[in-house]
Coordinates of C-alpha atoms in Angstrom, one line a residue:
M1377 CA 72.5 -7.0 106.6
T1378 CA 73.0 -7.6 102.8
G1379 CA 70.2 -10.1 102.9
L1380 CA 67.8 -7.1 104.7
L1381 CA 68.9 -5.0 102.0
F1382 CA 67.4 -7.8 99.1
F1383 CA 64.6 -8.1 100.7
T1384 CA 63.8 -4.9 100.5
F1385 CA 64.5 -4.5 96.9
I1386 CA 62.5 -7.6 96.1
T1387 CA 59.3 -6.4 98.1
M1388 CA 59.4 -2.7 96.9
V1389 CA 58.6 -4.2 93.4
G1390 CA 56.3 -6.7 94.3
G1391 CA 57.7 -9.5 95.1
N1392 CA 55.8 -10.2 98.3
P1393 CA 52.6 -12.0 99.2
K1394 CA 50.1 -9.3 98.9
H1395 CA 51.8 -8.4 95.3
D1396 CA 52.3 -4.7 96.1
A1397 CA 54.6 -2.9 94.0
F1398 CA 54.7 0.0 97.0
G1399 CA 58.0 1.2 95.7
F1400 CA 58.8 5.2 97.4
H1401 CA 55.6 5.6 98.4
S1402 CA 56.1 6.0 102.2
W1403 CA 58.9 8.9 100.7
N1404 CA 55.3 10.6 99.3
D1405 CA 52.7 9.6 101.9
P1406 CA 53.5 10.6 104.6
G1407 CA 56.9 12.0 104.0
A1408 CA 61.0 11.0 104.0
F1409 CA 60.7 13.5 107.2
V1410 CA 59.0 14.6 110.0
G1411 CA 58.4 16.7 112.5
Y1412 CA 59.9 15.7 116.1
L1413 CA 57.4 14.0 118.7
G1414 CA 55.5 16.9 120.3
G1415 CA 55.1 19.1 117.7
G1416 CA 58.7 20.0 117.1
S1417 CA 60.3 20.8 113.6
K1418 CA 61.7 18.7 110.9
F1419 CA 65.4 20.0 111.8
E1420 CA 64.5 18.8 115.0
G1421 CA 63.5 15.3 113.9
F1422 CA 66.6 15.3 111.8
L1423 CA 69.0 16.1 114.0
A1424 CA 67.0 13.3 116.3
A1425 CA 67.8 11.0 114.0
L1426 CA 71.2 12.1 113.6
W1427 CA 71.8 11.4 117.1
S1428 CA 69.9 7.9 117.2
A1429 CA 72.7 7.1 113.9
S1430 CA 75.3 8.4 116.3
F1431 CA 74.5 5.6 117.9
T1432 CA 74.5 2.7 115.8
C1433 CA 77.7 4.2 113.2
V1434 CA 79.9 2.2 115.6
G1435 CA 82.3 -0.2 114.8
P1436 CA 84.9 0.5 112.3
E1437 CA 87.3 2.4 115.1
Y1438 CA 87.5 -1.3 116.4
V1439 CA 89.7 -2.4 113.9
S1440 CA 92.6 -0.6 115.1
M1441 CA 91.8 -2.3 118.5
I1442 CA 92.8 -5.8 116.5
A1443 CA 96.3 -5.0 115.4
A1444 CA 97.9 -6.4 118.5
E1445 CA 95.8 -9.5 117.5
A1446 CA 97.0 -9.8 113.5
K1447 CA 99.4 -11.8 112.3
H1448 CA 100.3 -9.4 109.7
P1449 CA 99.2 -6.0 111.2
R1450 CA 100.5 -3.8 108.2
T1451 CA 98.7 -6.0 105.5
Y1452 CA 95.5 -7.1 107.5
I1453 CA 94.4 -3.7 109.3
K1454 CA 95.1 -1.8 105.9
T1455 CA 92.7 -4.2 104.0
A1456 CA 90.5 -3.9 106.9
Y1457 CA 90.0 -0.5 106.7
K1458 CA 89.7 -0.2 102.7
I1459 CA 86.6 -1.4 103.6
V1460 CA 85.3 0.4 106.2
Y1461 CA 84.3 2.8 104.0
V1462 CA 82.0 -0.1 101.5
R1463 CA 80.8 -1.3 104.9
Q1464 CA 79.5 2.3 105.6
V1465 CA 78.0 2.9 102.4
M1466 CA 76.1 -0.6 102.3
F1467 CA 75.2 -1.3 105.7
F1468 CA 74.6 1.9 107.2
L1469 CA 73.3 4.4 104.8
G1470 CA 71.7 1.2 102.4
G1471 CA 70.0 0.4 106.4
C1472 CA 68.8 4.2 106.4
L1473 CA 67.1 3.9 103.3
A1474 CA 65.5 0.2 103.7
V1475 CA 64.0 0.7 106.8
G1476 CA 62.8 4.4 105.4
L1477 CA 61.2 2.6 102.4
L1478 CA 59.6 -0.2 104.3
V1479 CA 58.0 1.3 107.0
P1480 CA 56.4 4.6 107.3
W1481 CA 57.0 7.4 110.2
N1482 CA 53.7 7.4 111.3
H1483 CA 53.0 3.6 111.4
P1484 CA 50.9 2.4 113.9
T1485 CA 53.3 -0.1 116.1
L1486 CA 56.1 2.0 115.5
M1487 CA 54.0 4.9 117.0
A1488 CA 53.1 3.0 120.0
I1489 CA 56.5 1.7 120.5
Y1490 CA 58.5 5.2 120.4
R1491 CA 55.6 7.6 121.5
D1492 CA 54.3 6.0 124.5
G1493 CA 57.2 3.5 125.4
T1494 CA 55.2 0.2 125.3
Q1495 CA 57.2 -3.0 126.4
S1496 CA 57.9 -3.8 122.7
A1497 CA 60.6 -1.0 122.1
G1498 CA 63.3 -3.4 124.3
S1499 CA 62.2 -6.1 121.4
A1500 CA 62.6 -7.8 118.0
A1501 CA 59.3 -6.2 117.5
A1502 CA 60.3 -2.6 117.5
S1503 CA 62.5 -3.7 114.2
P1504 CA 60.9 -2.3 111.1
Y1505 CA 61.7 -5.2 108.5
I1506 CA 60.1 -7.4 111.4
I1507 CA 56.9 -4.6 111.0
A1508 CA 56.8 -5.0 107.4
M1509 CA 57.5 -8.7 106.9
Q1510 CA 54.2 -9.2 109.3
D1511 CA 52.3 -6.3 107.1
L1512 CA 53.0 -8.1 104.2
G1513 CA 52.0 -11.1 105.5
V1514 CA 55.3 -12.8 104.8
K1515 CA 56.3 -16.1 106.7
V1516 CA 58.4 -17.9 108.6
L1517 CA 61.2 -15.1 107.8
P1518 CA 60.0 -13.1 111.2
N1519 CA 60.9 -15.4 113.2
I1520 CA 64.5 -15.9 111.1
V1521 CA 65.5 -12.5 111.5
T1522 CA 64.4 -12.3 114.9
A1523 CA 66.8 -15.1 115.4
L1524 CA 69.5 -13.4 113.5
I1525 CA 69.0 -10.0 115.4
A1526 CA 69.7 -12.1 118.5
T1527 CA 72.5 -13.4 117.3
T1528 CA 73.9 -10.4 116.0
I1529 CA 73.8 -8.8 119.3
F1530 CA 75.7 -11.8 120.8
S1531 CA 78.2 -10.7 118.5
A1532 CA 78.5 -7.3 118.9
G1533 CA 78.9 -7.9 122.7
N1534 CA 81.6 -10.1 122.4
C1535 CA 83.2 -7.5 120.4
N1536 CA 82.4 -4.8 122.8
M1537 CA 83.5 -6.8 125.8
F1538 CA 86.8 -7.2 124.1
V1539 CA 87.6 -3.4 122.9
A1540 CA 86.5 -2.7 127.1
T1541 CA 88.7 -5.5 128.8
R1542 CA 91.8 -4.4 125.9
S1543 CA 91.3 -0.5 126.6
L1544 CA 91.1 -0.9 130.4
Y1545 CA 94.3 -3.7 130.5
S1546 CA 96.1 -1.2 128.4
L1547 CA 95.4 2.0 130.5
A1548 CA 96.6 0.1 133.7
Q1549 CA 99.3 -0.5 131.6
E1550 CA 100.5 3.0 130.6
G1551 CA 99.6 3.6 134.9
R1552 CA 96.4 5.2 133.8
A1553 CA 94.5 2.7 135.7
P1554 CA 95.1 0.6 139.2
K1555 CA 98.1 -1.5 138.7
F1556 CA 95.8 -4.7 139.3
L1557 CA 93.9 -4.9 136.2
T1558 CA 97.2 -5.7 133.7
K1559 CA 96.9 -9.2 136.1
C1560 CA 96.9 -11.9 133.8
T1561 CA 95.8 -15.6 133.1
K1562 CA 98.2 -18.5 132.1
Q1563 CA 96.7 -17.9 128.8
G1564 CA 97.3 -14.1 128.5
I1565 CA 93.6 -13.5 129.6
P1566 CA 93.7 -9.8 131.8
I1567 CA 91.3 -11.3 133.8
Y1568 CA 90.6 -8.5 136.4
S1569 CA 90.1 -6.0 133.4
F1570 CA 87.5 -8.6 132.0
A1571 CA 86.1 -8.9 135.4
V1572 CA 85.4 -5.1 135.8
T1573 CA 84.0 -5.0 132.2
L1574 CA 81.8 -7.4 133.3
I1575 CA 80.3 -5.5 135.8
F1576 CA 78.7 -3.0 133.3
P1577 CA 76.5 -4.9 131.2
C1578 CA 74.6 -6.0 134.2
L1579 CA 73.2 -2.7 133.5
S1580 CA 70.6 -4.3 131.4
F1581 CA 68.7 -5.6 134.3
L1582 CA 67.7 -2.1 135.2
Q1583 CA 64.7 -3.2 133.0
L1584 CA 63.2 -5.5 135.3
S1585 CA 62.6 -2.7 137.7
S1586 CA 61.4 -0.2 135.0
G1587 CA 59.9 0.2 131.6
S1588 CA 62.3 -1.3 129.3
A1589 CA 61.6 1.4 126.4
E1590 CA 62.9 3.7 128.9
V1591 CA 66.1 1.9 130.5
L1592 CA 67.0 1.4 126.2
N1593 CA 66.5 5.0 126.0
W1594 CA 68.7 5.6 128.8
L1595 CA 71.7 2.9 127.5
I1596 CA 71.4 4.7 124.2
N1597 CA 71.8 8.0 125.1
I1598 CA 74.7 7.3 127.2
C1599 CA 76.5 4.8 125.2
T1600 CA 76.2 7.6 122.5
G1601 CA 77.3 10.1 124.1
A1602 CA 80.7 7.8 125.0
T1603 CA 80.7 7.2 120.9
L1604 CA 80.8 10.7 119.8
V1605 CA 83.4 11.6 122.7
T1606 CA 85.4 8.4 121.2
Y1607 CA 85.2 9.9 117.7
I1608 CA 85.7 13.4 119.2
S1609 CA 88.8 12.1 120.5
I1610 CA 89.6 10.1 117.1
C1611 CA 89.6 13.4 115.1
L1612 CA 91.5 15.5 117.6
T1613 CA 94.0 12.6 117.5
Y1614 CA 94.4 12.5 113.9
I1615 CA 94.5 16.6 113.7
N1616 CA 97.7 16.5 116.1
F1617 CA 99.3 13.7 113.9
H1618 CA 98.9 15.3 110.4
R1619 CA 100.5 18.2 112.3
A1620 CA 103.4 16.5 113.4
C1621 CA 104.0 15.2 110.5
K1622 CA 103.8 18.3 108.3
A1623 CA 106.3 19.7 111.5
Q1624 CA 108.3 17.1 110.9
N1625 CA 108.4 16.5 107.6
F1626 CA 107.2 12.9 107.8
D1627 CA 106.0 11.3 104.0
R1628 CA 102.4 9.9 105.1
S1629 CA 102.2 8.0 101.9
K1630 CA 105.4 6.1 102.6
L1631 CA 102.5 4.0 105.6
P1632 CA 101.0 1.0 104.7
Y1633 CA 97.8 3.2 104.8
Y1634 CA 97.0 6.7 104.8
A1635 CA 93.9 9.0 104.4
R1636 CA 93.3 11.3 101.8
F1637 CA 91.6 14.9 101.7
Q1638 CA 93.6 16.2 105.3
P1639 CA 93.1 17.4 107.4
W1640 CA 89.8 18.8 106.3
S1641 CA 88.6 15.2 106.1
A1642 CA 89.2 15.2 110.1
Y1643 CA 88.2 18.9 110.7
L1644 CA 84.4 18.5 109.2
P1645 CA 83.5 15.3 111.2
L1646 CA 84.7 17.2 114.7
V1647 CA 82.8 20.0 113.9
L1648 CA 79.4 18.0 113.2
E1649 CA 79.9 15.7 116.1
T1650 CA 80.5 18.6 118.5
I1651 CA 77.7 20.2 117.4
I1652 CA 75.5 17.2 117.9
I1653 CA 76.6 15.9 121.2
L1654 CA 75.8 19.8 122.6
C1655 CA 72.8 20.7 120.7
Y1656 CA 70.5 17.4 120.9
G1657 CA 70.4 17.1 124.9
Y1658 CA 68.4 20.8 124.4
T1659 CA 65.4 18.6 125.3
T1660 CA 66.3 18.5 129.0
L1661 CA 66.6 22.3 129.3
K1662 CA 62.9 23.3 128.5
P1663 CA 61.6 22.4 131.4
F1664 CA 65.2 21.0 132.9
D1665 CA 64.6 17.2 133.3
V1666 CA 67.9 15.9 135.8
G1667 CA 67.8 12.5 134.7
G1668 CA 67.2 13.1 131.0
F1669 CA 70.7 15.9 131.4
I1670 CA 72.6 13.3 133.2
T1671 CA 71.7 10.5 130.4
Y1672 CA 73.0 12.8 127.4
Y1673 CA 76.1 14.9 129.2
V1674 CA 77.3 12.9 131.4
E1675 CA 80.2 11.2 129.1
P1676 CA 81.0 14.5 128.0
I1677 CA 81.3 15.9 131.0
V1678 CA 83.5 13.2 132.8
V1679 CA 85.8 12.8 130.1
V1680 CA 86.7 16.4 130.2
V1681 CA 87.1 16.4 134.1
L1682 CA 89.2 13.2 134.1
F1683 CA 91.0 14.6 130.9
F1684 CA 92.0 17.9 132.8
G1685 CA 92.1 16.5 136.3
W1686 CA 95.0 14.0 135.2
K1687 CA 97.1 17.1 133.4
L1688 CA 96.5 19.2 136.6
I1689 CA 97.3 16.4 139.0
K1690 CA 100.1 14.6 137.2
G1691 CA 101.4 18.0 135.9
T1692 CA 101.6 16.3 132.2
K1693 CA 102.0 19.0 128.9
W1694 CA 100.9 19.6 125.7
K1695 CA 103.7 17.4 123.2
K1696 CA 105.0 20.0 120.2
P1697 CA 104.0 18.9 116.8
G1698 CA 108.2 18.8 116.0
E1699 CA 108.2 16.9 119.6
V1700 CA 105.7 13.9 118.7
D1701 CA 107.4 10.5 118.3
L1702 CA 105.8 9.5 115.1
I1703 CA 107.9 6.0 115.0
W1704 CA 107.2 4.6 117.9
E1705 CA 107.5 0.8 117.6
A1706 CA 107.8 0.8 114.2
P1707 CA 111.1 -1.2 114.1
A1708 CA 110.2 -3.7 116.2
I1709 CA 106.8 -4.3 114.0
T1710 CA 109.1 -4.7 110.9
L1711 CA 111.1 -7.1 112.8
Y1712 CA 108.2 -9.1 113.5
E1713 CA 106.9 -9.2 110.4
E1714 CA 110.6 -10.1 109.1
S1715 CA 110.6 -12.6 111.2
L1716 CA 107.1 -14.7 109.8
D1717 CA 107.2 -17.6 107.9
E1718 CA 103.7 -18.0 106.7
P1719 CA 102.9 -15.3 103.9
P1720 CA 99.1 -12.8 104.7
I1721 CA 96.2 -15.2 103.1
G1722 CA 93.0 -14.1 101.7
V1723 CA 89.7 -13.6 103.9
F1724 CA 88.5 -16.6 102.3
R1725 CA 90.9 -19.2 102.5
D1726 CA 91.2 -17.7 106.0
C1727 CA 87.9 -18.7 106.8
Y1728 CA 88.2 -22.0 104.8
L1729 CA 91.0 -23.2 107.4
A1730 CA 89.2 -22.0 110.7
L1731 CA 86.4 -24.2 109.2
R1732 CA 88.2 -27.3 108.4
S1733 CA 90.0 -26.7 112.2
V1734 CA 86.3 -27.1 113.4
F1735 CA 85.2 -30.2 111.3
M1736 CA 88.6 -31.9 110.3
R1737 CA 91.3 -33.2 112.6
S1738 CA 95.0 -33.4 111.4
P1739 CA 95.5 -37.7 111.5
K1740 CA 98.6 -37.8 114.7
G1741 CA 102.2 -36.8 113.9
A1742 CA 100.8 -34.5 110.5
S1743 CA 101.7 -30.9 110.4
T1744 CA 98.9 -28.6 110.4
T1745 CA 100.5 -25.8 108.3
A1746 CA 99.0 -24.4 105.3

């Protein structure tokens, strides 16, 4: 992504085969904002873009999922969360800026892909970066970017498989999923949770019987709904956590990492995400489209039904702020970190040690301790 941002800057100031310093031309002609497809208003277009952005801006919450895998969780997780802000601004906002500068919204290729639903919508050919490189006459680089996109997708798939498997395994441990999902191999892999998770990627084969653009749209809508539900749950969880801290006079500043401007910085995204998830699917109501309605709203409906269904069947109650356990397993984590002999290491040294373990073999009997 960093390379693509540099590519955008270099080409917009004239560093391209055509020597065209186009700058912010796309923002003036045809303009930065456009009405929604089908003659809708610019606000509808903004809302549609916001829905797509919600699909792509996923991942920061995954940091908390790897806490159990970190050797020094209070050090590494704190550092990772501090970098999240830089990542959000640089990769997501910077990426949006770059795409808007490189390709105008009325580019013929984009119009053919997203309005007519051609087969290219599900491939790297739909990438604005690839389109810009082809228009500017840049050679070789489009093939490299296509290969990098493929490796990025593979990496994202690995991350999602890890998060989904761990979530399912944790639910089974807490009695909220079938007990057989807790079965692990000798290497500690929750094999049945992994197998169940592996079923869902097979949905991608639906494109073999239908247009890839249509299938891609289905999957994006379902995944975006799940993402927004996740973020809404995170906001609600944090708001309740903040209330519990106030009720129990718990000083958050003593934690390794604590969020600022709270609880308002949790209320704001809660309101915005709720508005997004409720409003965007309105296009399926005029006229009513069963398939479209399901893809947009199946996740929120399923989550609400499961949540309240569980509370009714199990008879669980809401905990008051003063009853919330704010200590949990903190003493065990403290004891674990105090028992470690190796101090925390930086990211560059960690990468160096990982590469050394791959390309260099230690002699027999030699110590492998860094």
